[in-house]
Coordinates of C-alpha atoms in Angstrom, one line a residue:
Chain A
M10 CA 0.0 0.0 0.0
Q11 CA 2.9 2.3 0.9
Q12 CA 4.7 1.4 -2.3
S13 CA 1.6 2.2 -4.5
K14 CA 1.1 5.4 -2.6
L15 CA 4.7 6.5 -3.2
K16 CA 4.3 5.6 -6.8
S17 CA 1.2 7.8 -7.2
I18 CA 2.9 10.6 -5.4
Y19 CA 5.9 10.6 -7.7
L20 CA 3.8 10.1 -10.8
S21 CA 1.6 13.1 -9.9
L22 CA 4.6 15.2 -9.2
L23 CA 6.1 14.2 -12.6
A24 CA 2.8 15.2 -14.3
A25 CA 2.8 18.5 -12.5
Y26 CA 6.3 19.1 -13.6
I27 CA 5.4 18.4 -17.2
C28 CA 2.5 20.9 -16.8
L29 CA 5.1 23.5 -15.8
L30 CA 7.2 22.7 -18.9
F31 CA 4.3 23.4 -21.3
P32 CA 5.2 26.3 -23.6
W33 CA 3.2 28.9 -21.7
S34 CA 3.2 32.4 -23.0
G35 CA 1.5 35.7 -22.6
L36 CA -1.5 35.9 -20.3
A37 CA -1.4 32.1 -19.7
L38 CA 2.1 32.5 -18.4
Q39 CA 0.9 35.2 -16.0
L40 CA -2.0 33.2 -14.8
R41 CA -0.2 29.8 -14.6
P42 CA -0.6 28.3 -11.2
D43 CA 2.3 26.7 -9.5
F44 CA 1.3 23.1 -10.3
V45 CA 4.3 21.4 -8.6
L46 CA 3.7 23.2 -5.3
L47 CA -0.1 22.4 -5.4
V48 CA 0.6 18.7 -5.8
I49 CA 3.3 18.8 -3.1
L50 CA 0.8 20.5 -0.7
F51 CA -1.9 18.1 -1.6
W52 CA 0.2 15.0 -0.7
L53 CA 1.8 16.8 2.3
L54 CA -1.7 17.3 3.8
K55 CA -3.0 13.9 2.7
S56 CA -0.1 11.6 3.6
P57 CA 2.6 13.5 5.6
N58 CA 4.6 10.3 6.1
Q59 CA 5.4 9.8 2.4
C60 CA 5.7 13.4 1.3
N61 CA 7.5 15.9 3.6
V62 CA 9.7 18.9 3.6
G63 CA 12.5 17.0 1.9
T64 CA 10.2 16.1 -1.1
A65 CA 9.3 19.8 -1.4
W66 CA 13.0 20.8 -1.4
F67 CA 13.8 18.1 -4.0
M68 CA 11.1 19.2 -6.4
G69 CA 12.1 22.8 -5.8
L70 CA 15.5 22.0 -7.2
W71 CA 13.9 20.7 -10.4
V72 CA 11.7 23.7 -10.8
D73 CA 14.9 25.9 -10.3
L74 CA 16.4 24.0 -13.2
A75 CA 13.4 24.5 -15.4
T76 CA 13.1 28.2 -14.7
G77 CA 16.8 28.7 -15.3
G78 CA 17.2 30.9 -12.2
V79 CA 19.8 30.7 -9.5
F80 CA 19.8 27.2 -7.9
G81 CA 18.0 27.0 -4.6
Q82 CA 15.4 29.8 -4.9
Y83 CA 12.4 27.6 -5.5
A84 CA 13.9 25.0 -3.3
L85 CA 14.0 27.4 -0.3
A86 CA 10.6 28.8 -1.1
Y87 CA 9.0 25.2 -1.2
T88 CA 10.9 24.2 1.9
I89 CA 9.5 27.0 4.0
T90 CA 6.0 26.5 2.6
A91 CA 6.1 22.8 3.2
F92 CA 7.3 23.4 6.8
V93 CA 4.3 25.7 7.5
A94 CA 2.0 23.2 5.9
A95 CA 3.4 20.3 7.9
V96 CA 3.2 22.2 11.2
Y97 CA -0.6 22.9 10.8
Q98 CA -1.3 19.6 9.0
R99 CA -3.2 18.0 11.9
R100 CA -5.5 20.9 12.3
L101 CA -6.7 20.6 8.7
V102 CA -9.3 17.9 9.8
L103 CA -11.2 20.6 11.7
F104 CA -11.4 23.0 8.8
N105 CA -14.4 23.3 6.5
N106 CA -14.0 23.8 2.8
I107 CA -13.7 27.6 2.9
Q108 CA -11.2 27.5 5.7
Q109 CA -9.2 25.0 3.8
L110 CA -9.1 27.2 0.7
G111 CA -7.9 30.1 2.8
Y112 CA -5.2 27.9 4.3
V113 CA -4.0 26.8 0.9
L114 CA -4.1 30.3 -0.5
S115 CA -2.0 31.6 2.4
L116 CA 0.5 28.8 1.8
L117 CA 0.8 29.7 -1.9
L118 CA 1.2 33.3 -1.0
I119 CA 4.0 32.4 1.5
S120 CA 5.9 30.6 -1.3
Q121 CA 5.5 33.6 -3.7
L122 CA 6.6 36.0 -1.0
V123 CA 9.7 34.1 -0.2
L124 CA 10.5 33.8 -3.9
L125 CA 9.9 37.6 -4.4
T126 CA 12.2 38.4 -1.5
L127 CA 15.0 36.2 -2.9
K128 CA 14.6 37.6 -6.4
T129 CA 14.7 41.2 -5.0
F130 CA 17.9 40.4 -3.3
S131 CA 19.4 39.4 -6.6
G132 CA 18.3 42.6 -8.3
A133 CA 14.9 41.9 -9.8
E134 CA 12.1 44.5 -9.8
F135 CA 8.5 43.9 -8.5
I136 CA 6.3 43.6 -11.6
G137 CA 3.1 44.7 -9.9
W138 CA 0.2 43.0 -8.1
A139 CA -0.3 40.7 -11.1
Y140 CA 2.6 38.8 -9.6
F141 CA 0.3 37.2 -7.1
L142 CA -2.3 36.1 -9.7
P143 CA -0.9 32.5 -9.8
S144 CA -1.9 32.0 -6.2
I145 CA -5.5 32.9 -7.1
T146 CA -5.6 30.5 -10.0
G147 CA -3.9 28.0 -7.8
I148 CA -6.8 27.9 -5.3
L149 CA -9.2 27.7 -8.2
F150 CA -7.4 24.5 -9.3
W151 CA -7.4 23.3 -5.7
Q152 CA -11.2 23.8 -5.6
L153 CA -11.5 22.0 -8.9
A154 CA -9.5 19.0 -7.5
V155 CA -11.8 19.0 -4.4
A156 CA -14.9 19.0 -6.5
L157 CA -13.5 16.1 -8.5
G158 CA -13.3 14.1 -5.3
L159 CA -9.7 14.5 -4.2
R160 CA -10.3 15.2 -0.5
T161 CA -7.3 15.7 1.7
H162 CA -9.0 14.4 4.9
Q163 CA -11.1 11.7 3.4
H164 CA -9.9 9.1 5.9
S165 CA -11.0 11.1 8.9
R166 CA -14.5 11.7 7.7
H167 CA -15.5 8.4 6.2
H168 CA -13.6 5.9 8.2
Chain B
M4 CA 11.1 -20.8 21.3
A5 CA 12.6 -17.7 22.7
Q6 CA 14.4 -17.1 19.4
G7 CA 11.1 -17.6 17.5
F8 CA 9.4 -15.0 19.7
H9 CA 12.3 -12.6 19.1
Q10 CA 12.0 -13.1 15.3
N11 CA 8.3 -12.4 15.5
F12 CA 9.0 -9.2 17.4
E13 CA 11.8 -7.9 15.2
P14 CA 10.0 -6.9 12.0
Q15 CA 7.2 -5.2 13.8
Q16 CA 7.1 -1.5 13.1
A17 CA 6.1 1.4 15.2
P18 CA 2.5 2.7 14.3
A19 CA 2.5 4.9 11.3
F20 CA 1.4 7.8 13.5
F21 CA 4.8 8.0 15.1
V22 CA 6.9 7.3 12.0
R23 CA 7.8 10.9 11.1
G24 CA 11.5 10.8 11.2
P25 CA 13.1 14.1 12.1
S26 CA 10.7 16.9 13.1
P27 CA 9.6 19.3 10.4
F28 CA 11.6 22.0 12.0
A29 CA 14.8 20.0 11.8
R30 CA 14.1 19.3 8.2
L31 CA 13.4 22.9 7.5
V32 CA 16.7 24.0 9.0
F33 CA 18.6 21.4 7.1
F34 CA 17.1 22.0 3.7
A35 CA 16.9 25.7 4.1
A36 CA 20.6 25.8 4.9
F37 CA 21.3 23.5 1.9
S38 CA 19.3 25.9 -0.4
L39 CA 21.2 28.9 0.9
V40 CA 24.5 27.2 0.2
L41 CA 23.3 26.3 -3.2
M42 CA 22.2 29.8 -4.0
A43 CA 25.5 31.3 -2.9
T44 CA 27.5 28.7 -4.8
D45 CA 25.5 29.2 -8.0
S46 CA 25.5 32.9 -8.0
R47 CA 29.0 33.7 -6.8
L48 CA 31.0 30.6 -8.0
Q49 CA 30.9 28.8 -11.2
Y50 CA 30.9 25.2 -9.8
L51 CA 27.3 24.3 -10.7
K52 CA 27.5 25.1 -14.4
S53 CA 28.3 21.6 -15.5
T54 CA 25.9 20.1 -13.0
R55 CA 23.1 22.2 -14.5
E56 CA 24.0 21.0 -18.0
H57 CA 24.0 17.4 -17.0
L58 CA 20.6 17.7 -15.2
M59 CA 19.2 19.5 -18.2
A60 CA 19.8 16.3 -20.2
F61 CA 17.1 14.7 -17.9
V62 CA 14.7 17.5 -18.3
H63 CA 15.0 17.7 -22.1
P64 CA 12.9 14.6 -22.9
L65 CA 10.2 15.9 -20.6
Q66 CA 10.4 19.3 -22.4
V67 CA 9.9 17.6 -25.7
L68 CA 7.0 15.7 -24.3
A69 CA 5.4 18.9 -23.0
N70 CA 5.9 20.7 -26.3
T71 CA 4.3 17.8 -28.3
P72 CA 0.6 19.1 -28.0
A73 CA 1.5 22.6 -29.3
D74 CA 3.7 21.2 -32.0
L75 CA 1.0 18.8 -33.1
Y76 CA -1.6 21.6 -33.2
R77 CA 0.7 23.7 -35.4
T78 CA 1.6 20.8 -37.7
T79 CA -2.1 20.1 -38.3
N80 CA -2.8 23.8 -38.8
T81 CA -0.1 24.0 -41.4
Y82 CA -1.3 20.9 -43.1
F83 CA -4.8 22.3 -43.5
S84 CA -3.7 25.8 -44.5
T85 CA -5.6 26.6 -47.7
H86 CA -4.4 26.6 -51.2
H87 CA -5.3 30.3 -51.5
Y88 CA -3.1 31.3 -48.6
L89 CA -0.1 29.4 -50.1
L90 CA -0.7 31.1 -53.4
N91 CA -0.8 34.5 -51.8
E92 CA 2.3 33.8 -49.8
N93 CA 4.1 32.6 -52.9
L94 CA 3.2 35.7 -54.8
H95 CA 4.3 37.9 -51.9
L96 CA 7.6 36.0 -51.6
K97 CA 8.3 36.3 -55.4
N98 CA 7.8 40.1 -55.2
Q99 CA 10.0 40.3 -52.2
A100 CA 12.7 38.1 -53.9
L101 CA 12.6 40.5 -57.0
K102 CA 13.0 43.6 -54.8
Q103 CA 15.8 42.0 -52.9
A104 CA 17.5 40.8 -56.1
V105 CA 17.8 44.4 -57.2
A106 CA 19.2 45.4 -53.8
L107 CA 21.6 42.5 -53.9
Q108 CA 23.0 43.5 -57.3
Q109 CA 23.8 46.9 -55.9
L110 CA 25.2 45.3 -52.8
Q111 CA 27.6 43.2 -54.8
S112 CA 29.1 46.2 -56.6
L113 CA 29.2 48.1 -53.3
A114 CA 30.9 45.1 -51.5
L115 CA 33.5 45.0 -54.2
E116 CA 34.1 48.7 -53.9
N117 CA 34.2 48.4 -50.1
N118 CA 36.7 45.6 -50.3
N119 CA 38.9 47.7 -52.5
L120 CA 38.7 50.7 -50.1
R121 CA 39.5 48.4 -47.2
A122 CA 42.5 47.0 -49.0
L123 CA 43.6 50.6 -49.5
F124 CA 43.2 51.2 -45.8
D125 CA 44.8 47.9 -45.0
T126 CA 42.2 46.9 -42.4
H127 CA 40.5 43.6 -41.6
Q128 CA 38.2 42.2 -44.2
S129 CA 34.8 41.6 -42.9
L130 CA 34.3 37.9 -42.4
P131 CA 31.2 36.0 -43.5
Q132 CA 29.6 34.8 -40.2
P133 CA 28.5 31.3 -39.7
S134 CA 24.8 31.2 -38.7
I135 CA 22.5 28.6 -37.4
M136 CA 18.7 28.4 -37.9
G137 CA 16.7 27.7 -34.8
E138 CA 13.2 28.0 -33.3
I139 CA 11.9 29.5 -30.2
M140 CA 10.6 26.7 -28.0
H141 CA 9.0 28.7 -25.2
E142 CA 9.3 31.9 -23.2
G143 CA 11.3 32.0 -20.0
R144 CA 9.5 30.9 -16.9
D145 CA 11.0 33.4 -14.6
F146 CA 9.1 36.7 -14.1
S147 CA 12.2 38.7 -13.3
N148 CA 14.0 38.4 -16.5
K149 CA 13.2 38.4 -20.2
K150 CA 14.3 35.2 -21.8
V151 CA 13.3 32.7 -24.4
V152 CA 14.5 29.1 -24.9
I153 CA 15.5 28.0 -28.4
N154 CA 15.9 24.5 -29.7
R155 CA 19.6 24.7 -30.7
G156 CA 22.4 24.0 -28.2
T157 CA 26.1 23.1 -28.0
H158 CA 25.5 20.0 -30.1
H159 CA 24.7 22.4 -32.9
Q160 CA 27.7 24.6 -32.2
V161 CA 25.9 27.3 -30.4
L162 CA 28.2 29.2 -28.1
A163 CA 27.2 31.3 -25.1
G164 CA 27.6 34.9 -26.3
S165 CA 26.3 34.4 -29.8
A166 CA 23.9 37.0 -31.1
V167 CA 20.3 36.0 -32.0
V168 CA 18.4 37.7 -34.8
D169 CA 15.2 37.3 -36.7
A170 CA 14.0 38.6 -40.1
T171 CA 13.3 42.1 -38.6
G172 CA 16.2 42.7 -36.2
I173 CA 18.2 41.7 -33.2
I174 CA 16.4 39.7 -30.6
G175 CA 19.0 39.0 -28.0
Q176 CA 22.0 37.1 -27.0
V177 CA 22.6 33.4 -26.0
T178 CA 23.5 33.5 -22.3
R179 CA 23.5 29.8 -21.5
A180 CA 24.0 27.0 -23.9
Y181 CA 22.8 23.5 -23.0
P182 CA 23.4 20.4 -25.1
T183 CA 20.2 20.6 -27.1
S184 CA 18.7 23.9 -26.2
S185 CA 19.9 27.3 -25.1
E186 CA 18.7 30.3 -23.2
V187 CA 18.5 33.6 -25.0
T188 CA 18.4 36.8 -23.0
L189 CA 16.3 39.4 -24.9
I190 CA 17.5 42.9 -25.6
T191 CA 14.7 44.1 -23.4
D192 CA 16.1 42.4 -20.4
K193 CA 17.6 44.7 -17.7
S194 CA 21.0 43.1 -17.7
L195 CA 21.6 43.3 -21.4
A196 CA 23.3 46.2 -23.1
I197 CA 23.9 46.5 -26.8
P198 CA 26.1 49.0 -28.7
I199 CA 24.1 50.9 -31.3
Q200 CA 24.4 53.6 -33.8
I201 CA 21.8 56.0 -35.0
E202 CA 21.2 55.2 -38.7
R203 CA 20.5 58.8 -39.6
N204 CA 23.7 60.4 -38.3
G205 CA 26.0 57.6 -37.3
L206 CA 25.9 58.7 -33.6
R207 CA 27.0 55.8 -31.3
A208 CA 25.5 54.9 -28.0
I209 CA 24.6 51.9 -25.8
A210 CA 21.0 50.7 -25.5
F211 CA 20.0 49.1 -22.2
G212 CA 16.9 46.9 -21.8
H213 CA 14.2 48.4 -19.7
G214 CA 13.1 45.2 -18.0
R215 CA 9.5 45.8 -17.2
D216 CA 7.8 46.8 -20.5
N217 CA 9.3 45.8 -23.8
T218 CA 11.4 48.9 -24.4
L219 CA 15.0 49.9 -24.6
D220 CA 16.6 53.0 -23.0
L221 CA 19.4 55.2 -24.2
P222 CA 20.7 56.6 -20.9
F223 CA 23.3 59.2 -20.2
L224 CA 23.0 61.1 -23.5
P225 CA 23.0 64.9 -23.1
A226 CA 19.7 66.8 -23.5
N227 CA 20.8 68.4 -26.7
V228 CA 21.7 65.1 -28.4
D229 CA 20.7 64.8 -32.0
I230 CA 18.1 62.1 -31.7
Q231 CA 14.6 62.4 -32.9
R232 CA 11.4 60.4 -32.7
G233 CA 11.4 57.7 -35.4
D234 CA 15.2 57.4 -35.7
K235 CA 16.3 53.8 -36.4
L236 CA 19.0 52.3 -34.2
V237 CA 21.3 49.7 -35.8
T238 CA 24.1 47.7 -34.2
S239 CA 27.4 49.4 -34.5
G240 CA 29.5 46.2 -34.3
I241 CA 32.2 47.7 -32.1
D242 CA 31.7 45.0 -29.4
G243 CA 32.6 42.1 -31.7
I244 CA 29.4 40.3 -30.7
Y245 CA 26.7 41.6 -32.9
P246 CA 27.2 41.9 -36.7
T247 CA 27.2 45.5 -38.0
G248 CA 24.1 47.2 -39.2
L249 CA 21.3 45.0 -37.9
A250 CA 18.1 46.8 -36.9
V251 CA 17.7 47.0 -33.2
A252 CA 15.0 49.5 -32.3
M253 CA 13.1 52.6 -33.2
V254 CA 13.0 55.7 -31.1
K255 CA 9.5 56.1 -29.6
E256 CA 10.0 59.3 -27.6
V257 CA 12.6 61.7 -26.5
K258 CA 11.8 63.5 -23.2
I259 CA 13.8 66.4 -22.1
T260 CA 13.1 67.7 -18.6
A261 CA 14.5 70.9 -17.0
D262 CA 15.7 69.1 -13.9
S263 CA 17.9 66.5 -15.6
P264 CA 21.0 67.1 -17.8
F265 CA 20.2 63.9 -19.7
A266 CA 17.6 63.1 -22.2
R267 CA 15.2 60.3 -21.5
I268 CA 15.0 58.2 -24.7
V269 CA 12.6 55.3 -25.0
C270 CA 12.9 52.9 -28.0
I271 CA 10.8 50.0 -29.2
P272 CA 12.7 46.9 -30.4
T273 CA 12.3 46.1 -34.1
G274 CA 12.8 42.4 -33.8
G275 CA 9.5 40.4 -33.4
I276 CA 10.2 38.8 -30.1
E277 CA 6.6 38.0 -29.5
R278 CA 5.6 37.5 -33.1
H279 CA 8.2 35.3 -34.8
K280 CA 9.2 31.7 -34.1
H281 CA 12.2 31.3 -36.4
I282 CA 15.4 32.8 -35.5
L283 CA 19.0 32.9 -36.6
I284 CA 22.0 32.4 -34.3
V285 CA 25.0 34.4 -35.5
S286 CA 28.3 33.7 -33.8
I287 CA 31.6 35.2 -34.2
P288 CA 33.8 32.2 -33.3
T289 CA 37.2 34.0 -33.3
E290 CA 36.4 36.1 -30.3
E291 CA 36.0 35.0 -26.7
T292 CA 33.0 37.0 -25.5
N293 CA 31.7 37.6 -22.1
P294 CA 27.9 37.6 -22.5
T295 CA 27.0 39.7 -19.4
E296 CA 29.7 42.3 -19.6
P297 CA 28.2 45.5 -21.0
D298 CA 30.3 47.6 -23.2
T299 CA 31.4 50.8 -21.5
T300 CA 32.5 53.1 -24.3
I301 CA 30.0 55.8 -25.1
T302 CA 31.3 58.1 -27.8
K303 CA 30.0 61.6 -27.6
P304 CA 29.0 63.3 -30.8
S305 CA 31.5 66.0 -30.5
T306 CA 34.5 63.7 -30.1
Q307 CA 33.3 61.4 -32.8
H308 CA 34.6 63.0 -36.0
K309 CA 37.8 64.1 -34.3
T310 CA 39.0 60.6 -33.5
P311 CA 40.8 58.7 -36.2
A312 CA 38.1 56.2 -36.8
L313 CA 40.0 53.3 -38.2
Q314 CA 42.2 52.9 -35.1
E315 CA 39.2 52.7 -33.0
V316 CA 37.5 49.8 -34.9
T317 CA 40.4 47.6 -36.0
D318 CA 39.9 45.2 -33.1
A319 CA 36.4 44.5 -34.2
P320 CA 36.5 42.3 -37.3
V321 CA 33.1 43.3 -38.6
A322 CA 33.1 47.0 -37.9
I323 CA 32.8 49.6 -40.7
P324 CA 35.0 52.7 -40.7
K325 CA 33.2 55.3 -38.6
S326 CA 34.1 58.5 -40.3
S327 CA 32.9 57.2 -43.6
A328 CA 29.6 56.1 -42.1
Q329 CA 27.5 58.4 -44.1
P330 CA 23.7 58.0 -43.7
T331 CA 23.6 55.8 -46.8
N332 CA 26.2 53.3 -45.7
P333 CA 24.5 51.6 -42.7
N334 CA 21.3 51.9 -44.6
L335 CA 22.4 49.5 -47.2
V336 CA 23.8 47.0 -44.9
S337 CA 20.6 46.8 -42.9
K338 CA 18.2 46.8 -45.8
P339 CA 17.5 43.1 -46.0
H340 CA 16.7 43.1 -42.3
A341 CA 14.5 46.1 -42.0
T342 CA 11.5 45.0 -43.9
E343 CA 8.7 47.1 -42.4

């Protein structure tokens, strides 16, 4: 059971990574949610024993490679986000749907803020509030996943 | 019996609830420190360059996979493009070929004349540059810099530092070459500077990318500089990276304010970064170029015709003599590129 779960975790992470590699451009590029982080958060909340801070860091490195930025930027952002997610993971059972969305939104924003800070240190300019749009589209995707039956705390409700 | 009991006991695991390994905080500290070290190593030292190239070899098949749907869509589109469209395009291309054939005839006689003059001056002959066709695969994924990724890499003899042009002008410069793809920093990126020349009067300056919107700046030029709206900027070729006379940008506005001794000049790039897919990589293999080092010589208009021009340009193999750069000269060189 553990093996199959690990398999599905890594397959879904691979799928998310390929989504990142699509030739996005223009508006779609501005709106593109952070697929990899969404999948990491999903597994982190659903099965924290298989997917943890280390997984987030590892995937962050691959995202760094794909974006062509300095190594370690996404890795650090994902690590910090995954840590916050892991600390409050137990409380998620008590949240209703709206609260859960707010929780995921704040996690996505944390990752973007960390990334923005790191980029600013290396001399980038803030491109305006549109920078935070991927977080909004991110929770829309999350809601879609929930609507399709992917519940993070299924086990606690039904069993 | 006791041994049997022991064997039974051994493989038993702790309940899943407790199997969490190191605490999240310990993991955070470890991996955050690791990331910080990586960032410092990558940005200050050059150790990770080959690692990045090796890892990119793993990413490349995934990239090809991710590009497949878009490629498939385009191929089908091309396949079903109508007869009418192809006929129109054929006609248009024939007209263009005719026009260019005339220009080419003039160019040949001029090239001959130019060669003779150069022989008289005993300067470098301009070398024909090797060029590589390529396609833009996708835009850069990083919001903070303007980049595109193209489908030619070190396997196709692309070197970091080569200039990238399309049919309408300069697009940018290769800043990182992987085995089968390379990253091109666009001329609108903040970190890229390009030595230019005003086509109308031969004035030389350096254009910097603006970064946020797709424009170029010409900073540190005096308020009384002879630049007008609509002036064309072409490459001057004095850096030995970009070939001479390629269209770069067009001046959009010249703002002169009372509180600043400098004019604020905004230019729009001529190259179709967002419109075209096919590009040409032009490299000058004889020179070792540093892609991120901006050129630092800005020649002021007053000093320009006093300096002996040939001494200045002899180190650049493709430069044209400056004092003879009358308005007609760069015009002719850039004609095939400036089609609009």
